[in-house]
Amino acid sequence: MLLINCPYCGERDQSEFTNGGEAHVIRPKNPENVNDREWSEYVFIRANPKGIYYERWVHSHGCKKWFNAIRNTSTDEILKVYKMGESPPPIKGFKNTLKSPSGEPDVGSGNFAVKKT
Amino acid sequence: MSENKIYFKFDGKTYGGNQGDTIASALLRNEVKLVGRSFKYHRPRGIYTCGIEEPNALVQLINEHNEPNVRATVKKIYDGMVVKSQNRWPSLKRDLGSINNLLSPIFSAGFYYKTFMGPKGFWKNVYEPLIRRTAGLGKPPREFKSKSIHLHHNIDILIVGGGLAGLLAAKKLAGTDQDVLLVERDNNLGGILRNSNKIKSIDGQKSADWIEKTEWLLKSANNIKILKNTTVTTYNYKDHLIAIEDKTVGAQPDNNKPELVMHKIRTKHTVLANGHIERFLSFRNNDLPGVMLAASFEKYIHRYGVVADTSPVIFTNNSSTFSLLKTMVDMNHKPKAYVDVRDSKKIEKETLELINNYNIPFYPKSEIEGCEGKNQIEKVFIRTKKDKTLKIKTSMLCISGGLNPDIHLFTQSKGLVKWDEKILTFKPEKSFQNTITLGSVSGNFHFEKLVEEVNKKLGFIEGCNNVNTNIEVLGPKEFYIKEIWETKSLKKSLWSKSFIDLQNDVTTKDLRQAIREGFDRIEHLKRFTTNSMGTDQGKISSINALGIASKLLKKSVSEVGTTTYRPPYSPVSFSAIAGRSTYEFYDPVRKTPIHPWHEKQNAVFEDVGQWKRPWYFKKNENESMRDAVQRESKKVRESAGILDGSTLGKIEIKGRDALQFINLMYTNSFTKMKPMSGRYGLMLGEDGMVKDDGIVCKINDQHFIATTTTGGAASVLSHMEEYAQTEWPHMNVFMNSITEQFSTFNLSGPKSRIIIQRVFPSVDFSNEKFPYMTFKFLDYLDTQVRILRASFTGELGYEIYVPPKHALKLWERIFYSSRDIELVPYGTETMHLLRAEKGYIIVGQDTDGTVTPIDLNLNWMIGKNKNDFIGKRSLNRSDIIKSDRKQLVGLVPIDKSYGIEEGQHVIEQENLSTPIKKPVKMLGQVTSSYFSPTLNHSVAMALIKEGNRKIGSHLFVSTSNLNTIAVEVVKPNFIDPENVRLKS
Ligand SMILES: [Zn+2]
């Protein structure tokens, strides 16, 4: 269970929060002016990387505030939390953080030893 | 001692044990060796270990919980305890299932997958019942009233294990500012100090004295809490661990006290000092009762004072068995033989000295070929270094195949482990979380180096001093081992088996077969053979399986890799997981203020989310649900009815930008709407699909009240919050749930105006002064009542909102005021029937998250002139504007005597063959269907492909007995399509 640092309340158990998917997916200003492809990318398509991910959380069983977090989906490490509206810190600031828990490959998942052979 | 005897029953016979005995130690004390039958072959099984790693000695506790699969080696006895062996019929000694052993060729690896492929129907009728009867472990309890609780800890340092390493770590941290929790799964501290004679003295004292002093020291430091009888089962991210404490050790469960406590521990650092587990070896019939791990045999002596046998044969490949040898000779017991696979030149001098001094029959460079016996071991066969086989009679064989650091929790934490060629096992290599391993779990089997390790690894913690404990070891200081996983079997009889997983009855032959068949990846091998998939998770044998597999695959063990260790470390009772969340505490029950009145009126309740809602009211005991619903529905249309709608979600929206916000949340336009009026609103997701509906009332442009479906109340509010906070944070808008601030009554029917006029005489309820979809506030007692003219039945109707404290009184007043008018209370089923007659949808019944407003022919609700609202753009997507989507229509049976079933398929063909051979083209499905008492026939709503174009045509609806009913497709509006009643 993650330990999440709500920017308004401080560190709380993950069970108090709800994940809101990828952050900084910008809703088109004039939806009528975008084509089907652009619109469907906004509605349906998310990055879902193995690695550093900008995502939204809401402190649903707490202050009910939405905020952004940068999480490494491979290690589950939360590298930064920041309030809605604040500009996202650049990804290169997290290049030196741990890539995976036990040194398994950057891409894919599964048993390290099995992968190697 | 004898006055402290505890008496318990095992398979009907009474035995005496000592205070502190486990079931296993008490049985061994009484020379009982056969305690169970194995899972698949029903072979006799005994006590193999002395702890949590036990694969064999699983028993059933007979008490109010009927606890199955209890480890006899862990569970302490109490007076009057009743224990039964498992997996045997009719009795342990004469078990009929052991015929499986003779059928074993068909029970080999992958047998379940391969054998039960056919013929068709055999699995369900023949194989499964047969397997369920003969395979499997204990019987689960029929009912379980949980008496467990959950506790949370937020600490600085968790020490897992109160053995020597854990105690030294705690001692180092005593008196610092660190908040420390020490967790020990046994009922006392000390671990190896109590379980063996490996340590001669510690700080010049006897082990027991040192433990007592250290415990006192830790308790008097005010920063350390000790939990005994507590097993850490789970190591989550981020340094979040779960431990289960057994509060009833050595006592009958108390009905008024928690039995288990689940500790949820969040810590800054985790010190794993949870030791090691001895592993076994595979040889012919290595499962016989009387075969026991050497360190476990020794633990029974030191920990429980039980010598299970005075002249066992010892079989080893490493130096750890020295202490057993020493223990035996110190007690003047001479082992029958000491069989060591190592060359005598490679055996440590301390062991050789003992063997010489006490003249113990010694077989270096030899191995146990196998053993034999009926219900327990009777003789062993030794293959000597000259390759001769020698038979020795014995009733006990103590084996040691090496020591495995107990890396289960470490790997759960996602730490990296590495194969160590010197000690021939996996040990922690790199921590992923804030994990520190100490002692044998880190692969350090050298006690004299332990103090140095503790000082080094915990040195970074502020305020702690070095510990200077002096440990004097008895016997070899280093650990020496020679690789061996299995010995070669000579005798081949059907009964001869060399096991790799005792609990799941997996043999080394199964492993070989699986690898031959191509299961050469360790994760596949495990699943195909079920190796290490029992409740013990192969604690004494999983590394051995890797060893054997590596030999067969001609790879190193590190190349073969380990399988993934997953929580829990040991089985966790559902009771501990449930905690207090059982029965009435599982989910809160929400009742409306009118609930007691409903009960008095014989309401039958329906669960809607957490709410209890009247489903229908029984007029008398004999009235069926169908009759009640028909009666209620008819009365509403003829006279008047009232529904308790208090569960309806209500959200208040306020702020300077409330109008703009509401316009974005709903499809409708609210701009030109007059203050104090209401409008039926549709809410979509950004994908254009209907999410919720309800009436939105405008008080003014800065103040709205939105109602939601009962089930959607919470999600609609969070949907609004999400957009307000994340998409449009510049808007000045606030929302709040007022669901519980107002009780709601839906008064409906042609006579409802007369009734409400009598209840609130000061208000003019005429159609001119109080038209459809308007609402009014009026003072009522010390508060306010809000009345909205709206209806979900198609009849003239009013929704009355009243603060809950006055709700029941007002409800009764309405009935009193209409004592000469027929006013019927109705439930949710009648509500559903009435709205279906009118063609009103229920979100979640007539829609399923793939339905747009256009599919529902609700185009009129879409604000055409609005620039934007959530989901608007999606309504123009190429897939949404396709004309062949499913559309909502009404269905009426052509033969009016037939009823249409909800959920059935709408099809084009009349006749279905039985059984159905070819796929039947499906046009859609029936979403709602009721028998209308007003029309006197069945009416249904359905979503069907190109429904709008099919209006007027004839189709068929399947039935549950594979017939069809001819139906006519109509517009989904069966009563008063011109809304004359609604607006009267
Ligand atoms: Zn918060």
XYZ file of N, CA and C in Angstrom, chain A residues 9 20 39-41 49 55-56 63 67 78 103 107-109 115:
48
model
N -3.060 17.651 3.195
C -3.203 16.978 4.497
C -1.915 16.316 4.991
N -6.865 8.967 -10.415
C -7.661 9.614 -11.468
C -7.025 9.547 -12.835
N -10.093 14.090 -30.864
C -11.034 13.995 -29.743
C -10.938 12.629 -29.070
N -10.857 11.579 -29.869
C -10.799 10.245 -29.265
C -9.492 10.061 -28.503
N -8.443 10.721 -28.956
C -7.199 10.651 -28.196
C -7.358 11.302 -26.827
N 2.859 4.176 -19.202
C 4.219 3.657 -19.396
C 4.686 2.781 -18.233
N 0.350 11.558 -12.995
C -1.031 11.114 -12.814
C -1.768 11.962 -11.785
N -3.089 11.805 -11.792
C -3.930 12.570 -10.869
C -4.423 11.653 -9.749
N -9.703 15.180 2.326
C -10.097 16.561 2.017
C -10.831 16.663 0.683
N -5.172 16.418 -6.886
C -3.802 16.924 -7.038
C -3.065 16.029 -8.027
N 6.618 7.385 -5.386
C 6.006 8.668 -5.730
C 7.085 9.725 -5.596
N 16.195 -4.590 -10.377
C 17.084 -4.579 -11.516
C 16.568 -5.359 -12.695
N 11.832 -2.568 -19.825
C 10.602 -2.796 -20.564
C 10.130 -4.213 -20.264
N 8.804 -4.391 -20.154
C 8.269 -5.726 -19.898
C 8.254 -6.020 -18.424
N 7.817 -7.223 -18.078
C 7.727 -7.563 -16.667
C 8.042 -9.041 -16.518
N 13.581 -13.930 -17.786
C 13.763 -12.939 -18.846
C 15.137 -13.013 -19.472
